[in-house]
Amino acid sequence: MADSGLIAKYNIPGPRYTSYPTVPYWNVQQWDIRKWCQLLAISQQEEPAKHLALYIHLPYCDSLCTFCGCHKHITTNHAVESRYIDAVLREWKLLSASLDKNSTIHELHLGGGTPTFFAPKELKRLIEGIKSVFPFTAAAALSFEAHPISTTRKHLEVLHDHGFRRVSFGIQDYDPVVQKAIHRIQSFELVQSCHQEAKAIGFNAISHDLVYGLPRQTLSGFQQTIRCTLQLKPERISLYSYAHVPWIKGTGQRGYSESDLPNPDLKRALYEVSKQMLVTHGYVEIGMDHFALPADDLAKAVVEKNLHRNFMGYTTNSSGLLIGLGMSAISESKFGFAQNEKSTARYLEMIESGQLPITRGHEMSALDIEIRQHILNLMCRFETEIPQTTLLNRLELELQLSELISDGLVEWKKDLIRVLPKGIPFVRNCCMAFDAYLKDQNPVKQFSMTI
Ligand SMILES: C[S@@+](CC[C@H](N)C(=O)[O-])C[C@H]1O[C@@H](n2cnc3c(N)ncnc32)[C@H](O)[C@@H]1O
Ligand code: SF4
């Protein structure tokens, strides 16, 4: 267990590094859509980039969970569905004009918000429309996020018929006290029936999302949540650290007070105790917040050293180009990032007037590209090698890492920087030592706490 003194010292606001540079530090002033379309063309000249990874953001939810940090739009008016699907398909057509005509889709993920807010027939229309522009590869991996409350047998059947084999269910916590605090009531029986239905239909990679650090969580309550999860034995478990970011407008995180949150020591203990239980039951720990059974692709990626991380978190795909469609979605190429409009109303208006809805982005410098790779290496493998040709200032990096090294959390031998087992809970702090943008600009209030 990480010691209290270290937790108190290193628990500071910091990025989760699903991208580098992180969104608040993008050079939006020097960026425009024309430049992004050129960057797309350049990155597609590299062969693997013809295999696209596609992320589609489906923002609607019927009810607000007060802990939620996602880009979502709460409504019970399901008349919004078809207009939104029309918009995503139109966006895809508009964007495809800037993509290589021989592109294929190698990975597709439907995220949100709540994809299962949409009726199965709208999801079917979405997938068929996507496929009509570029085909899926034979080994394409198709996945979606499902809220157990709105997932019907028909959803699972339609998506399975269209090639989906992976589904992740949002669970968070089974403790009724925590569920009340976060305004999200869902019983174990409901999850069990959804999980078993998905398995019976043929989903062979089921994932459960759990969150530690939520208001009113206790060790014994969360151990019970882990026991329930082990009863269903999903192939993958995401054990997310609760990101408390109440200053982001519309998160609804003001529904409980700070005093309801576990203190940093308890929060870390919630992770460590869960980890112990999961490892004892055969799960492998992956990166800083995932677990998988050894036969799952994510666990295999660790062994084969090709684990990757992007806006969706840890993934097995490292295809050069990730295209995000839908409100707030982010696209990533080797040379830059782009993000769509974050208001659903403005996103729809932009598409309907024939414009790409991209509102900001970042063009990578050579130094950004090198630092991104080091951060990816640390987040995925807990080590990175500094090449002789590095663009980093070694002295500066030594200074930034010095405390982590003297606290026994990191070692630097010859060219290899390694996060030691004791330093794993502090991997985000180690990445921050590499982050060139944090040096002049204090990250306070932009990010959640690192532990
Ligand atoms: C888009 S939601 C999942 C799908 C569906 N909307 C649901 O809630 O079941 C993605 C996941 O992000 C995680 N999440 C959301 N807000 C979070 C926060 N503030 N901190 C940590 N994880 C969070 C939750 O585990 C959630 O299941
Ligand atoms: S956790 Fe899921 S259902 Fe709840 S508000 Fe967030 S995106 Fe919507």
CSV table of C-alpha atoms and ligand atoms in Angstrom, one decimal:
chain,number,residue,atom,x,y,z
A,1,MET,CA,0.0,0.0,0.0
A,2,ALA,CA,1.3,3.5,-0.9
A,3,ASP,CA,2.3,5.4,2.3
A,4,SER,CA,0.3,8.3,3.5
A,5,GLY,CA,3.2,10.8,3.4
A,6,LEU,CA,3.8,10.1,-0.3
A,7,ILE,CA,0.0,10.3,-1.1
A,8,ALA,CA,-0.2,13.7,0.6
A,9,LYS,CA,2.9,14.9,-1.2
A,10,TYR,CA,2.0,13.7,-4.7
A,11,ASN,CA,-1.8,14.1,-4.7
A,12,ILE,CA,-2.0,17.2,-6.9
A,13,PRO,CA,-4.1,18.2,-9.9
A,14,GLY,CA,-2.8,16.5,-13.0
A,15,PRO,CA,-3.8,15.1,-16.4
A,16,ARG,CA,-4.9,11.5,-17.0
A,17,TYR,CA,-2.8,11.7,-20.3
A,18,THR,CA,-5.3,10.2,-22.7
A,19,SER,CA,-3.5,12.7,-25.0
A,20,TYR,CA,-0.3,14.7,-25.1
A,21,PRO,CA,-0.4,17.6,-25.2
A,22,THR,CA,-3.5,17.6,-23.0
A,23,VAL,CA,-6.5,19.5,-24.4
A,24,PRO,CA,-6.1,22.7,-22.3
A,25,TYR,CA,-2.6,23.3,-23.8
A,26,TRP,CA,-3.4,22.9,-27.4
A,27,ASN,CA,-2.1,25.6,-29.7
A,28,VAL,CA,-5.6,26.5,-30.9
A,29,GLN,CA,-4.5,30.0,-32.1
A,30,GLN,CA,-2.2,28.5,-34.8
A,31,TRP,CA,-4.7,26.0,-36.0
A,32,ASP,CA,-7.5,25.8,-38.5
A,33,ILE,CA,-9.6,23.3,-40.3
A,34,ARG,CA,-7.7,23.5,-43.6
A,35,LYS,CA,-4.5,22.6,-41.7
A,36,TRP,CA,-6.3,19.6,-40.1
A,37,CYS,CA,-7.4,18.3,-43.5
A,38,GLN,CA,-3.8,18.6,-44.7
A,39,LEU,CA,-2.6,16.7,-41.6
A,40,LEU,CA,-5.1,13.9,-42.3
A,41,ALA,CA,-3.7,13.6,-45.8
A,42,ILE,CA,-0.1,13.4,-44.5
A,43,SER,CA,-0.9,10.9,-41.9
A,44,GLN,CA,-2.7,8.7,-44.4
A,45,GLN,CA,0.3,8.5,-46.6
A,46,GLU,CA,1.7,6.1,-43.9
A,47,GLU,CA,0.3,2.7,-44.8
A,48,PRO,CA,-1.3,1.6,-41.4
A,49,ALA,CA,-3.2,4.9,-41.2
A,50,LYS,CA,-5.4,3.6,-44.1
A,51,HIS,CA,-6.9,1.4,-41.3
A,52,LEU,CA,-9.0,3.9,-39.5
A,53,ALA,CA,-10.1,3.7,-35.9
A,54,LEU,CA,-13.5,5.4,-35.5
A,55,TYR,CA,-15.1,6.8,-32.3
A,56,ILE,CA,-18.7,7.9,-32.5
A,57,HIS,CA,-20.0,10.0,-29.6
A,58,LEU,CA,-23.7,9.5,-28.8
A,59,PRO,CA,-24.3,12.1,-26.1
A,60,TYR,CA,-27.9,11.6,-24.9
A,61,CYS,CA,-28.8,10.1,-21.5
A,62,ASP,CA,-32.3,9.9,-19.9
A,63,SER,CA,-31.1,10.8,-16.4
A,64,LEU,CA,-28.1,12.6,-14.9
A,65,CYS,CA,-25.7,10.6,-12.7
A,66,THR,CA,-24.3,13.4,-10.5
A,67,PHE,CA,-20.7,12.1,-10.6
A,68,CYS,CA,-20.4,12.0,-14.4
A,69,GLY,CA,-17.6,13.9,-16.1
A,70,CYS,CA,-18.5,12.8,-19.7
A,71,HIS,CA,-19.8,15.1,-22.4
A,72,LYS,CA,-23.5,14.3,-22.2
A,73,HIS,CA,-26.9,15.8,-22.9
A,74,ILE,CA,-29.7,14.9,-20.6
A,75,THR,CA,-33.2,14.6,-22.1
A,76,THR,CA,-36.2,12.2,-22.0
A,77,ASN,CA,-37.3,13.4,-25.5
A,78,HIS,CA,-36.3,10.5,-27.8
A,79,ALA,CA,-37.4,12.5,-30.9
A,80,VAL,CA,-33.8,13.8,-30.9
A,81,GLU,CA,-32.5,10.5,-32.0
A,82,SER,CA,-33.0,10.5,-35.8
A,83,ARG,CA,-31.8,14.1,-36.2
A,84,TYR,CA,-28.6,13.3,-34.4
A,85,ILE,CA,-27.9,10.1,-36.4
A,86,ASP,CA,-28.6,12.1,-39.6
A,87,ALA,CA,-26.0,14.6,-38.5
A,88,VAL,CA,-23.3,12.0,-37.7
A,89,LEU,CA,-23.8,10.4,-41.0
A,90,ARG,CA,-23.6,13.7,-42.8
A,91,GLU,CA,-20.4,14.6,-40.9
A,92,TRP,CA,-18.9,11.2,-41.9
A,93,LYS,CA,-19.7,12.0,-45.6
A,94,LEU,CA,-18.2,15.5,-45.3
A,95,LEU,CA,-15.1,14.3,-43.6
A,96,SER,CA,-14.6,11.3,-45.9
A,97,ALA,CA,-13.8,13.7,-48.7
A,98,SER,CA,-10.5,14.4,-46.9
A,99,LEU,CA,-9.6,10.7,-46.4
A,100,ASP,CA,-7.9,8.3,-48.7
A,101,LYS,CA,-10.5,6.6,-50.9
A,102,ASN,CA,-9.0,3.2,-50.0
A,103,SER,CA,-9.5,3.6,-46.3
A,104,THR,CA,-10.9,0.8,-44.2
A,105,ILE,CA,-12.3,0.7,-40.7
A,106,HIS,CA,-10.4,-1.4,-38.3
A,107,GLU,CA,-11.9,-0.3,-35.0
A,108,LEU,CA,-15.3,1.2,-34.2
A,109,HIS,CA,-16.4,2.3,-30.8
A,110,LEU,CA,-19.7,3.8,-29.8
A,111,GLY,CA,-19.4,5.9,-26.7
A,112,GLY,CA,-21.2,8.6,-24.9
A,113,GLY,CA,-23.4,9.7,-23.2
A,114,THR,CA,-25.4,6.5,-23.6
A,115,PRO,CA,-25.4,4.7,-27.0
A,116,THR,CA,-28.3,2.5,-25.7
A,117,PHE,CA,-30.4,5.7,-25.3
A,118,PHE,CA,-30.9,5.3,-29.1
A,119,ALA,CA,-33.5,2.8,-30.4
A,120,PRO,CA,-31.9,-0.3,-32.0
A,121,LYS,CA,-33.2,0.7,-35.4
A,122,GLU,CA,-31.4,4.1,-35.2
A,123,LEU,CA,-28.1,2.3,-34.2
A,124,LYS,CA,-28.6,-0.1,-37.2
A,125,ARG,CA,-29.1,2.9,-39.5
A,126,LEU,CA,-25.9,4.5,-38.1
A,127,ILE,CA,-23.7,1.4,-38.6
A,128,GLU,CA,-25.1,0.8,-42.1
A,129,GLY,CA,-24.5,4.4,-43.0
A,130,ILE,CA,-20.9,4.3,-41.7
A,131,LYS,CA,-20.2,1.1,-43.6
A,132,SER,CA,-21.6,2.5,-46.9
A,133,VAL,CA,-18.7,5.0,-47.0
A,134,PHE,CA,-15.7,2.7,-46.1
A,135,PRO,CA,-15.8,-1.0,-45.4
A,136,PHE,CA,-14.8,-2.7,-42.2
A,137,THR,CA,-11.7,-4.9,-42.3
A,138,ALA,CA,-12.2,-8.7,-41.7
A,139,ALA,CA,-10.7,-8.4,-38.2
A,140,ALA,CA,-12.4,-5.1,-37.3
A,141,ALA,CA,-13.1,-4.8,-33.5
A,142,LEU,CA,-16.5,-3.2,-32.9
A,143,SER,CA,-17.5,-2.2,-29.3
A,144,PHE,CA,-20.1,0.0,-27.5
A,145,GLU,CA,-20.8,1.4,-24.1
A,146,ALA,CA,-24.1,0.3,-22.6
A,147,HIS,CA,-26.1,1.5,-19.7
A,148,PRO,CA,-27.7,-1.7,-18.2
A,149,ILE,CA,-31.0,0.3,-17.5
A,150,SER,CA,-31.6,1.1,-21.2
A,151,THR,CA,-30.0,-2.0,-22.8
A,152,THR,CA,-32.6,-4.3,-24.3
A,153,ARG,CA,-32.2,-7.7,-25.9
A,154,LYS,CA,-33.0,-6.0,-29.3
A,155,HIS,CA,-30.0,-3.6,-28.8
A,156,LEU,CA,-27.7,-6.5,-28.2
A,157,GLU,CA,-29.1,-8.6,-31.1
A,158,VAL,CA,-28.9,-5.8,-33.7
A,159,LEU,CA,-25.4,-4.8,-32.7
A,160,HIS,CA,-24.2,-8.4,-32.6
A,161,ASP,CA,-25.7,-8.9,-36.1
A,162,HIS,CA,-23.6,-6.0,-37.3
A,163,GLY,CA,-20.3,-7.5,-36.0
A,164,PHE,CA,-20.1,-6.1,-32.4
A,165,ARG,CA,-18.5,-8.5,-30.0
A,166,ARG,CA,-17.4,-6.2,-27.2
A,167,VAL,CA,-19.7,-4.3,-24.8
A,168,SER,CA,-18.8,-2.3,-21.7
A,169,PHE,CA,-21.5,-1.9,-19.1
A,170,GLY,CA,-21.5,1.1,-16.8
A,171,ILE,CA,-21.7,-0.3,-13.3
A,172,GLN,CA,-19.8,2.2,-11.0
A,173,ASP,CA,-20.8,0.7,-7.6
A,174,TYR,CA,-23.5,-1.7,-6.3
A,175,ASP,CA,-23.7,-0.1,-2.8
A,176,PRO,CA,-27.3,1.4,-2.5
A,177,VAL,CA,-25.9,4.3,-0.4
A,178,VAL,CA,-23.4,5.3,-3.1
A,179,GLN,CA,-26.0,4.8,-5.8
A,180,LYS,CA,-28.3,7.2,-4.1
A,181,ALA,CA,-25.5,9.8,-3.7
A,182,ILE,CA,-24.7,9.6,-7.4
A,183,HIS,CA,-28.3,9.5,-8.5
A,184,ARG,CA,-27.9,6.2,-10.3
A,185,ILE,CA,-30.0,3.3,-9.0
A,186,GLN,CA,-29.3,-0.1,-10.6
A,187,SER,CA,-29.5,-3.5,-9.0
A,188,PHE,CA,-27.1,-6.4,-9.3
A,189,GLU,CA,-30.0,-8.5,-10.7
A,190,LEU,CA,-30.5,-6.1,-13.6
A,191,VAL,CA,-26.8,-6.1,-14.5
A,192,GLN,CA,-26.6,-9.9,-14.2
A,193,SER,CA,-29.6,-10.3,-16.6
A,194,CYS,CA,-28.0,-7.9,-19.1
A,195,HIS,CA,-24.6,-9.5,-18.8
A,196,GLN,CA,-26.0,-13.0,-19.3
A,197,GLU,CA,-28.1,-12.0,-22.2
A,198,ALA,CA,-25.1,-10.4,-23.9
A,199,LYS,CA,-23.1,-13.6,-23.4
A,200,ALA,CA,-25.9,-15.8,-24.7
A,201,ILE,CA,-26.2,-13.7,-27.8
A,202,GLY,CA,-22.5,-14.1,-28.5
A,203,PHE,CA,-20.6,-11.1,-27.0
A,204,ASN,CA,-17.3,-12.7,-26.1
A,205,ALA,CA,-15.6,-9.6,-24.6
A,206,ILE,CA,-17.7,-8.0,-21.8
A,207,SER,CA,-16.3,-5.2,-19.8
A,208,HIS,CA,-17.6,-3.6,-16.6
A,209,ASP,CA,-16.8,0.0,-15.6
A,210,LEU,CA,-16.3,0.6,-11.8
A,211,VAL,CA,-15.3,3.8,-10.1
A,212,TYR,CA,-13.4,4.2,-6.8
A,213,GLY,CA,-13.4,7.4,-4.8
A,214,LEU,CA,-17.1,8.1,-5.2
A,215,PRO,CA,-19.1,9.9,-2.5
A,216,ARG,CA,-19.9,7.7,0.5
A,217,GLN,CA,-17.8,4.8,-0.6
A,218,THR,CA,-16.5,2.5,2.2
A,219,LEU,CA,-14.0,-0.3,2.0
A,220,SER,CA,-16.5,-3.0,3.0
A,221,GLY,CA,-19.1,-1.6,0.5
A,222,PHE,CA,-16.7,-1.5,-2.4
A,223,GLN,CA,-15.4,-5.0,-1.6
A,224,GLN,CA,-19.0,-6.2,-2.0
A,225,THR,CA,-19.1,-4.5,-5.4
A,226,ILE,CA,-15.9,-6.3,-6.4
A,227,ARG,CA,-17.4,-9.6,-5.1
A,228,CYS,CA,-20.6,-9.0,-7.3
A,229,THR,CA,-18.4,-8.2,-10.3
A,230,LEU,CA,-16.4,-11.4,-9.7
A,231,GLN,CA,-19.6,-13.4,-9.7
A,232,LEU,CA,-20.1,-12.4,-13.4
A,233,LYS,CA,-16.4,-12.5,-14.3
A,234,PRO,CA,-16.3,-10.0,-17.2
A,235,GLU,CA,-13.3,-10.3,-19.5
A,236,ARG,CA,-12.3,-6.8,-18.6
A,237,ILE,CA,-12.8,-4.4,-15.7
A,238,SER,CA,-12.1,-0.7,-15.9
A,239,LEU,CA,-11.4,0.5,-12.3
A,240,TYR,CA,-11.5,4.3,-12.8
A,241,SER,CA,-10.3,6.8,-10.3
A,242,TYR,CA,-13.2,9.2,-9.6
A,243,ALA,CA,-12.4,12.5,-11.3
A,244,HIS,CA,-13.9,15.2,-9.2
A,245,VAL,CA,-14.2,18.2,-11.5
A,246,PRO,CA,-17.2,20.2,-10.3
A,247,TRP,CA,-16.0,23.4,-11.9
A,248,ILE,CA,-16.7,21.9,-15.4
A,249,LYS,CA,-20.2,23.2,-16.3
A,250,GLY,CA,-22.9,20.7,-16.5
A,251,THR,CA,-21.2,17.8,-14.6
A,252,GLY,CA,-23.8,17.8,-11.9
A,253,GLN,CA,-21.1,17.0,-9.4
A,254,ARG,CA,-22.4,19.6,-7.0
A,255,GLY,CA,-25.1,17.1,-5.8
A,256,TYR,CA,-23.0,16.1,-2.8
A,257,SER,CA,-20.4,17.8,-0.7
A,258,GLU,CA,-16.6,17.3,-0.7
A,259,SER,CA,-16.9,15.8,2.9
A,260,ASP,CA,-18.9,12.9,1.4
A,261,LEU,CA,-15.8,11.9,-0.7
A,262,PRO,CA,-13.3,9.3,0.7
A,263,ASN,CA,-10.0,10.9,1.8
A,264,PRO,CA,-6.9,10.3,-0.4
A,265,ASP,CA,-5.7,7.4,1.8
A,266,LEU,CA,-9.0,5.7,1.8
A,267,LYS,CA,-9.4,6.3,-2.0
A,268,ARG,CA,-6.0,4.6,-2.6
A,269,ALA,CA,-6.9,1.8,-0.3
A,270,LEU,CA,-10.2,1.2,-2.3
A,271,TYR,CA,-8.0,0.6,-5.4
A,272,GLU,CA,-5.4,-1.5,-3.7
A,273,VAL,CA,-7.9,-3.8,-2.0
A,274,SER,CA,-9.9,-4.2,-5.2
A,275,LYS,CA,-6.7,-5.0,-7.1
A,276,GLN,CA,-5.8,-7.6,-4.6
A,277,MET,CA,-9.2,-9.3,-5.0
A,278,LEU,CA,-9.1,-9.1,-8.8
A,279,VAL,CA,-5.5,-10.5,-9.0
A,280,THR,CA,-6.3,-13.3,-6.7
A,281,HIS,CA,-9.2,-14.2,-9.0
A,282,GLY,CA,-6.9,-14.4,-12.1
A,283,TYR,CA,-7.1,-10.8,-13.5
A,284,VAL,CA,-4.0,-9.1,-14.8
A,285,GLU,CA,-3.5,-5.4,-13.9
A,286,ILE,CA,-3.1,-3.3,-17.0
A,287,GLY,CA,-1.7,0.2,-16.9
A,288,MET,CA,-3.1,2.4,-14.1
A,289,ASP,CA,-6.8,1.5,-14.1
A,290,HIS,CA,-7.6,-1.7,-16.1
A,291,PHE,CA,-7.8,-5.4,-15.3
A,292,ALA,CA,-8.3,-8.2,-17.8
A,293,LEU,CA,-8.4,-12.0,-17.8
A,294,PRO,CA,-5.2,-13.4,-19.4
A,295,ALA,CA,-7.0,-14.5,-22.6
A,296,ASP,CA,-8.4,-11.0,-23.3
A,297,ASP,CA,-6.7,-9.0,-26.0
A,298,LEU,CA,-5.7,-6.2,-23.6
A,299,ALA,CA,-3.8,-8.7,-21.4
A,300,LYS,CA,-2.2,-10.2,-24.5
A,301,ALA,CA,-1.2,-6.7,-25.6
A,302,VAL,CA,0.8,-6.2,-22.4
A,303,VAL,CA,2.7,-9.4,-23.0
A,304,GLU,CA,3.3,-8.6,-26.6
A,305,LYS,CA,4.3,-5.0,-25.6
A,306,ASN,CA,1.8,-3.3,-27.9
A,307,LEU,CA,-0.6,-1.8,-25.4
A,308,HIS,CA,-1.7,1.7,-26.5
A,309,ARG,CA,-3.6,4.6,-24.9
A,310,ASN,CA,-5.8,7.2,-26.5
A,311,PHE,CA,-8.9,9.3,-25.7
A,312,MET,CA,-10.9,6.1,-25.1
A,313,GLY,CA,-8.3,4.9,-22.5
A,314,TYR,CA,-6.2,1.8,-22.8
A,315,THR,CA,-6.6,0.0,-26.2
A,316,THR,CA,-5.0,-2.6,-28.3
A,317,ASN,CA,-5.2,-0.4,-31.4
A,318,SER,CA,-2.3,1.8,-32.4
A,319,SER,CA,-3.6,2.6,-35.9
A,320,GLY,CA,-2.2,6.0,-36.8
A,321,LEU,CA,-5.5,7.7,-37.3
A,322,LEU,CA,-8.4,7.9,-34.9
A,323,ILE,CA,-11.4,9.8,-36.3
A,324,GLY,CA,-14.0,11.1,-33.8
A,325,LEU,CA,-17.5,11.8,-35.0
A,326,GLY,CA,-20.4,13.5,-33.0
A,327,MET,CA,-20.5,16.4,-30.6
A,328,SER,CA,-17.3,16.9,-28.6
A,329,ALA,CA,-15.5,14.0,-30.3
A,330,ILE,CA,-11.7,14.2,-30.6
A,331,SER,CA,-9.7,13.0,-33.6
A,332,GLU,CA,-6.0,12.1,-33.3
A,333,SER,CA,-3.3,11.6,-35.9
A,334,LYS,CA,0.4,11.3,-35.7
A,335,PHE,CA,0.7,15.0,-36.4
A,336,GLY,CA,-2.2,16.6,-34.6
A,337,PHE,CA,-5.6,16.6,-32.9
A,338,ALA,CA,-9.0,18.1,-33.6
A,339,GLN,CA,-12.1,18.4,-31.5
A,340,ASN,CA,-15.7,18.9,-32.5
A,341,GLU,CA,-18.1,21.5,-31.1
A,342,LYS,CA,-19.1,20.7,-27.5
A,343,SER,CA,-22.7,22.0,-27.5
A,344,THR,CA,-25.2,19.5,-29.1
A,345,ALA,CA,-27.3,22.4,-30.5
A,346,ARG,CA,-24.4,24.1,-32.2
A,347,TYR,CA,-22.9,20.8,-33.4
A,348,LEU,CA,-26.3,20.0,-35.2
A,349,GLU,CA,-26.5,23.5,-36.7
A,350,MET,CA,-23.0,23.4,-38.1
A,351,ILE,CA,-23.5,20.0,-39.8
A,352,GLU,CA,-26.9,21.0,-41.1
A,353,SER,CA,-25.4,24.1,-42.7
A,354,GLY,CA,-22.8,21.9,-44.4
A,355,GLN,CA,-19.8,22.7,-42.2
A,356,LEU,CA,-17.4,20.3,-40.5
A,357,PRO,CA,-18.2,20.8,-36.8
A,358,ILE,CA,-14.5,20.9,-35.8
A,359,THR,CA,-13.8,23.9,-33.5
A,360,ARG,CA,-10.3,23.5,-32.2
A,361,GLY,CA,-7.2,21.4,-32.5
A,362,HIS,CA,-3.4,21.2,-32.1
A,363,GLU,CA,-0.5,20.6,-34.6
A,364,MET,CA,2.2,18.5,-33.1
A,365,SER,CA,5.8,19.8,-33.0
A,366,ALA,CA,8.7,17.3,-33.2
A,367,LEU,CA,9.2,17.8,-29.4
A,368,ASP,CA,5.5,17.1,-28.8
A,369,ILE,CA,5.8,13.8,-30.8
A,370,GLU,CA,8.8,12.7,-28.7
A,371,ILE,CA,7.2,13.6,-25.4
A,372,ARG,CA,3.9,11.9,-26.4
A,373,GLN,CA,5.8,8.7,-27.0
A,374,HIS,CA,7.5,8.8,-23.6
A,375,ILE,CA,4.2,9.5,-21.8
A,376,LEU,CA,2.6,6.6,-23.7
A,377,ASN,CA,5.5,4.3,-22.8
A,378,LEU,CA,5.2,5.2,-19.1
A,379,MET,CA,1.4,4.9,-19.0
A,380,CYS,CA,1.4,1.5,-20.9
A,381,ARG,CA,4.7,-0.1,-19.8
A,382,PHE,CA,5.9,2.0,-16.8
A,383,GLU,CA,9.3,2.6,-18.5
A,384,THR,CA,10.7,4.6,-21.4
A,385,GLU,CA,14.1,4.9,-23.1
A,386,ILE,CA,15.7,8.3,-23.8
A,387,PRO,CA,17.3,8.1,-27.2
A,388,GLN,CA,20.7,9.6,-28.0
A,389,THR,CA,19.0,11.9,-30.4
A,390,THR,CA,16.5,13.2,-27.9
A,391,LEU,CA,15.1,16.7,-28.2
A,392,LEU,CA,14.5,16.7,-24.4
A,393,ASN,CA,16.7,18.8,-22.2
A,394,ARG,CA,18.2,16.0,-20.0
A,395,LEU,CA,19.3,18.3,-17.2
A,396,GLU,CA,15.8,19.8,-17.0
A,397,LEU,CA,14.2,16.3,-17.0
A,398,GLU,CA,16.6,15.2,-14.2
A,399,LEU,CA,15.5,18.2,-12.2
A,400,GLN,CA,11.8,17.4,-12.7
A,401,LEU,CA,12.3,13.7,-11.8
A,402,SER,CA,14.7,14.3,-8.9
A,403,GLU,CA,12.1,14.1,-6.1
A,404,LEU,CA,10.4,11.0,-7.6
A,405,ILE,CA,13.9,9.4,-7.8
A,406,SER,CA,14.9,10.3,-4.2
A,407,ASP,CA,11.5,9.1,-2.9
A,408,GLY,CA,12.3,5.7,-4.5
A,409,LEU,CA,9.4,5.9,-7.0
A,410,VAL,CA,11.4,6.1,-10.2
A,411,GLU,CA,14.9,5.0,-11.3
A,412,TRP,CA,17.0,6.3,-14.2
A,413,LYS,CA,19.8,3.9,-15.3
A,414,LYS,CA,21.8,4.8,-18.4
A,415,ASP,CA,19.0,5.7,-20.9
A,416,LEU,CA,16.2,3.8,-19.2
A,417,ILE,CA,13.7,5.6,-17.0
A,418,ARG,CA,11.5,3.1,-15.0
A,419,VAL,CA,8.6,3.6,-12.6
A,420,LEU,CA,9.4,1.3,-9.7
A,421,PRO,CA,6.6,-0.9,-8.2
A,422,LYS,CA,6.2,1.6,-5.3
A,423,GLY,CA,5.9,4.4,-7.9
A,424,ILE,CA,3.0,2.9,-9.9
A,425,PRO,CA,0.2,4.8,-8.0
A,426,PHE,CA,2.2,8.0,-9.0
A,427,VAL,CA,2.7,7.3,-12.7
A,428,ARG,CA,0.6,10.4,-13.6
A,429,ASN,CA,3.1,12.5,-11.6
A,430,CYS,CA,6.0,10.9,-13.4
A,431,CYS,CA,4.4,11.8,-16.8
A,432,MET,CA,4.0,15.3,-15.5
A,433,ALA,CA,7.8,15.6,-15.2
A,434,PHE,CA,8.0,15.1,-19.0
A,435,ASP,CA,5.1,17.5,-19.8
A,436,ALA,CA,6.7,20.6,-21.4
A,437,TYR,CA,3.5,22.7,-21.1
A,438,LEU,CA,3.0,22.3,-17.4
A,439,LYS,CA,6.3,24.0,-16.5
A,440,ASP,CA,5.1,27.5,-17.1
A,441,GLN,CA,1.4,27.1,-16.6
A,442,ASN,CA,0.2,25.8,-13.2
A,443,PRO,CA,-2.4,23.0,-13.8
A,444,VAL,CA,-4.5,23.9,-10.8
A,445,LYS,CA,-8.3,23.6,-11.4
A,446,GLN,CA,-7.8,22.2,-14.9
A,447,PHE,CA,-7.5,18.6,-13.9
A,448,SER,CA,-8.6,16.1,-11.3
A,449,MET,CA,-6.2,15.0,-8.5
A,450,THR,CA,-3.5,12.5,-9.5
A,451,ILE,CA,-4.2,9.9,-6.8
B,1,LIG,C1,-20.1,7.2,-21.1
B,1,LIG,S1,-20.1,6.3,-19.6
B,1,LIG,C2,-20.7,4.7,-19.8
B,1,LIG,C3,-22.0,4.4,-20.6
B,1,LIG,C4,-23.3,4.8,-19.9
B,1,LIG,N1,-23.5,6.2,-20.1
B,1,LIG,C5,-23.4,4.4,-18.5
B,1,LIG,O1,-23.4,5.3,-17.7
B,1,LIG,O2,-23.6,3.2,-18.2
B,1,LIG,C6,-18.4,6.0,-19.4
B,1,LIG,C7,-17.8,5.7,-18.1
B,1,LIG,O3,-17.0,6.7,-17.7
B,1,LIG,C8,-16.8,6.6,-16.3
B,1,LIG,N2,-16.9,8.0,-15.7
B,1,LIG,C9,-17.9,8.9,-15.9
B,1,LIG,N3,-17.7,10.0,-15.1
B,1,LIG,C10,-16.5,9.7,-14.4
B,1,LIG,C11,-15.8,10.5,-13.4
B,1,LIG,N4,-16.2,11.7,-13.1
B,1,LIG,N5,-14.7,9.9,-12.9
B,1,LIG,C12,-14.3,8.7,-13.3
B,1,LIG,N6,-14.9,7.9,-14.2
B,1,LIG,C13,-16.1,8.4,-14.8
B,1,LIG,C14,-17.9,5.7,-15.7
B,1,LIG,O4,-17.3,4.5,-15.2
B,1,LIG,C15,-18.8,5.4,-17.0
B,1,LIG,O5,-19.3,4.1,-17.0
B,2,SF4,S1,-22.6,8.0,-16.3
B,2,SF4,FE1,-23.4,7.4,-18.3
B,2,SF4,S2,-25.7,7.6,-18.0
B,2,SF4,FE2,-24.8,8.6,-16.3
B,2,SF4,S3,-24.8,10.8,-17.0
B,2,SF4,FE3,-22.7,9.9,-17.5
B,2,SF4,S4,-22.9,9.2,-19.5
B,2,SF4,FE4,-25.0,9.5,-18.8
